[in-house]
Coordinates of C-alpha atoms in Angstrom, one line a residue:
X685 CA -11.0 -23.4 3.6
X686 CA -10.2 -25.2 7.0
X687 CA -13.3 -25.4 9.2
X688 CA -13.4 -23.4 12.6
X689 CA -11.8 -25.0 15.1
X690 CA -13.1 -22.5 18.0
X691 CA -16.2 -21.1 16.2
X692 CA -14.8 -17.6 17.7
X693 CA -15.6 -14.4 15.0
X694 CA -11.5 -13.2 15.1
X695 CA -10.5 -16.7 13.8
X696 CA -13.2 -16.6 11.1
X697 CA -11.6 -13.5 9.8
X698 CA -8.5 -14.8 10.2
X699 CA -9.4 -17.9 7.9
X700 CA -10.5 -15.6 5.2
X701 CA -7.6 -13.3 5.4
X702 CA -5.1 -14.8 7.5
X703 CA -2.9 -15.3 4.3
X704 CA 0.4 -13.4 3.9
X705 CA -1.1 -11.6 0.8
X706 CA -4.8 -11.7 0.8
X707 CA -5.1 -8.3 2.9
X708 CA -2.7 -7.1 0.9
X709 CA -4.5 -7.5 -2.1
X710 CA -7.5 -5.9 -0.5
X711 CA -5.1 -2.6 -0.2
X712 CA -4.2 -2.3 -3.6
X713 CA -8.0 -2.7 -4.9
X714 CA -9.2 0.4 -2.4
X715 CA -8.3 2.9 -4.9
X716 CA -10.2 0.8 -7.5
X717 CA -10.3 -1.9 -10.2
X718 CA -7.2 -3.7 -11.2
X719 CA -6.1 -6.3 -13.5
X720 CA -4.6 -9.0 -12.9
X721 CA -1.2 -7.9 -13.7
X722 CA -1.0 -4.9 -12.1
X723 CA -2.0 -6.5 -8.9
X724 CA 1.1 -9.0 -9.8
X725 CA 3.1 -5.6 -9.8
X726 CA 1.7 -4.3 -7.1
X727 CA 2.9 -7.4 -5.1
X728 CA 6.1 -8.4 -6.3
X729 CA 6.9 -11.6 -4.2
X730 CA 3.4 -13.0 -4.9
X731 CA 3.6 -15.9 -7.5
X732 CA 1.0 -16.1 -10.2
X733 CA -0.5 -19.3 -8.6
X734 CA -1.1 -18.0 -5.4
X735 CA -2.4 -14.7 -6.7
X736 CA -4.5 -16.8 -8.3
X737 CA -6.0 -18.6 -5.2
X738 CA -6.4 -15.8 -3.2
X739 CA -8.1 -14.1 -5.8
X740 CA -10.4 -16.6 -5.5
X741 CA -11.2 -17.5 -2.0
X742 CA -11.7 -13.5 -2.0
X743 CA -14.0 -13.7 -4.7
X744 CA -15.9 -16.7 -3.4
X745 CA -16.4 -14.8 -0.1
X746 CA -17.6 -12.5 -1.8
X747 CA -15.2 -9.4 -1.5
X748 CA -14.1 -8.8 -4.5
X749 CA -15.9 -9.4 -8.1
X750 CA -13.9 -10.5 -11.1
X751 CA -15.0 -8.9 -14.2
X752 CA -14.2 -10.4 -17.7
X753 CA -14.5 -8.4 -20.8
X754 CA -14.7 -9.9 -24.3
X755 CA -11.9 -7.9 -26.0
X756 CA -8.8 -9.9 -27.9
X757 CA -6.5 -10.8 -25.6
X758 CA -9.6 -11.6 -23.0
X759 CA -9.0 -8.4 -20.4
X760 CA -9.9 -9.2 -16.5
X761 CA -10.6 -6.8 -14.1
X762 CA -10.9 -7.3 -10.0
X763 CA -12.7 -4.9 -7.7
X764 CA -14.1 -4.5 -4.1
X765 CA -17.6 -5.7 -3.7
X766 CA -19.6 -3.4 -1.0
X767 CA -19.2 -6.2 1.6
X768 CA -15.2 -6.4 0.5
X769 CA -15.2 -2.6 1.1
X770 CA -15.8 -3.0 4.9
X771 CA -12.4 -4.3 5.2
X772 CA -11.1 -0.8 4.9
X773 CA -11.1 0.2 8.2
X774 CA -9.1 -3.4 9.3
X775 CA -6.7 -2.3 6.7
X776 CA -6.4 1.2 7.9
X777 CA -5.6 -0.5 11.6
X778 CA -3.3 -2.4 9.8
X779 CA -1.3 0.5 8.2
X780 CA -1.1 2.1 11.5
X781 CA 0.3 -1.1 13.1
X782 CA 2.9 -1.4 10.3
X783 CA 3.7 2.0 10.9
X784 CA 4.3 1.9 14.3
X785 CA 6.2 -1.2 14.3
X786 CA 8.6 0.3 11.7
X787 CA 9.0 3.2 13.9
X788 CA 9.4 1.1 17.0
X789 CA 12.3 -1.0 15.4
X790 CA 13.8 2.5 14.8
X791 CA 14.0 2.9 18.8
X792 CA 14.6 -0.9 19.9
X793 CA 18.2 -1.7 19.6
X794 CA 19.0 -5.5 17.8
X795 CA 21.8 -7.4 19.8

């Protein structure tokens, strides 16, 4: 990850999750475990490669745990660690952001 240009705490959390999907991937893992393709479903425009990567940074941070388990094909399994579950409340801001923006663009007229 890029080191902290401004050591101030929004841009670390903006390093972490300043992606276009890795918040988004938190969402889809609050109501629980997922594999990995389901999480590909879940986020259509995502490519396997970058799914990949942020699985990982997310893991390394330690806010999600991958779980492998030793059945034929090899089945893997992501989740929210107890640190990754206090993102809930950024992504409940989040939703309510979204939701007013969509509702604002309803009332602002595009020239």
């Amino acid at each position: 990850m890029k080191e902290s240009v401004t050591n101030c705490t929004v841009e670390e959390a903006m390093r972490l999750l300043g992606g276009r999907w890795r918040l988004l991937i938190v969402y889809f893992l609050l109501d629980g475990p997922r594999r990995f393709n389901e999480l590909r479903r879940c986020v259509p425009g995502i490519s396997q490669r970058m799914l990949t990567l942020d699985l990982r940074a997310l893991e390394e941070a330690g806010l999600i745990k991958r779980t492998v388990f030793p059945t034929v094909p090899v089945t893997v399994e992501y989740r929210l660690t107890e640190d990754g579950k206090r993102l809930v409340p950024v992504v409940k801001v989040m939703q309510e952001f979204g939701k007013w923006l969509l509702e604002r663009e309803d009332v602002v007229e595009v020239s």
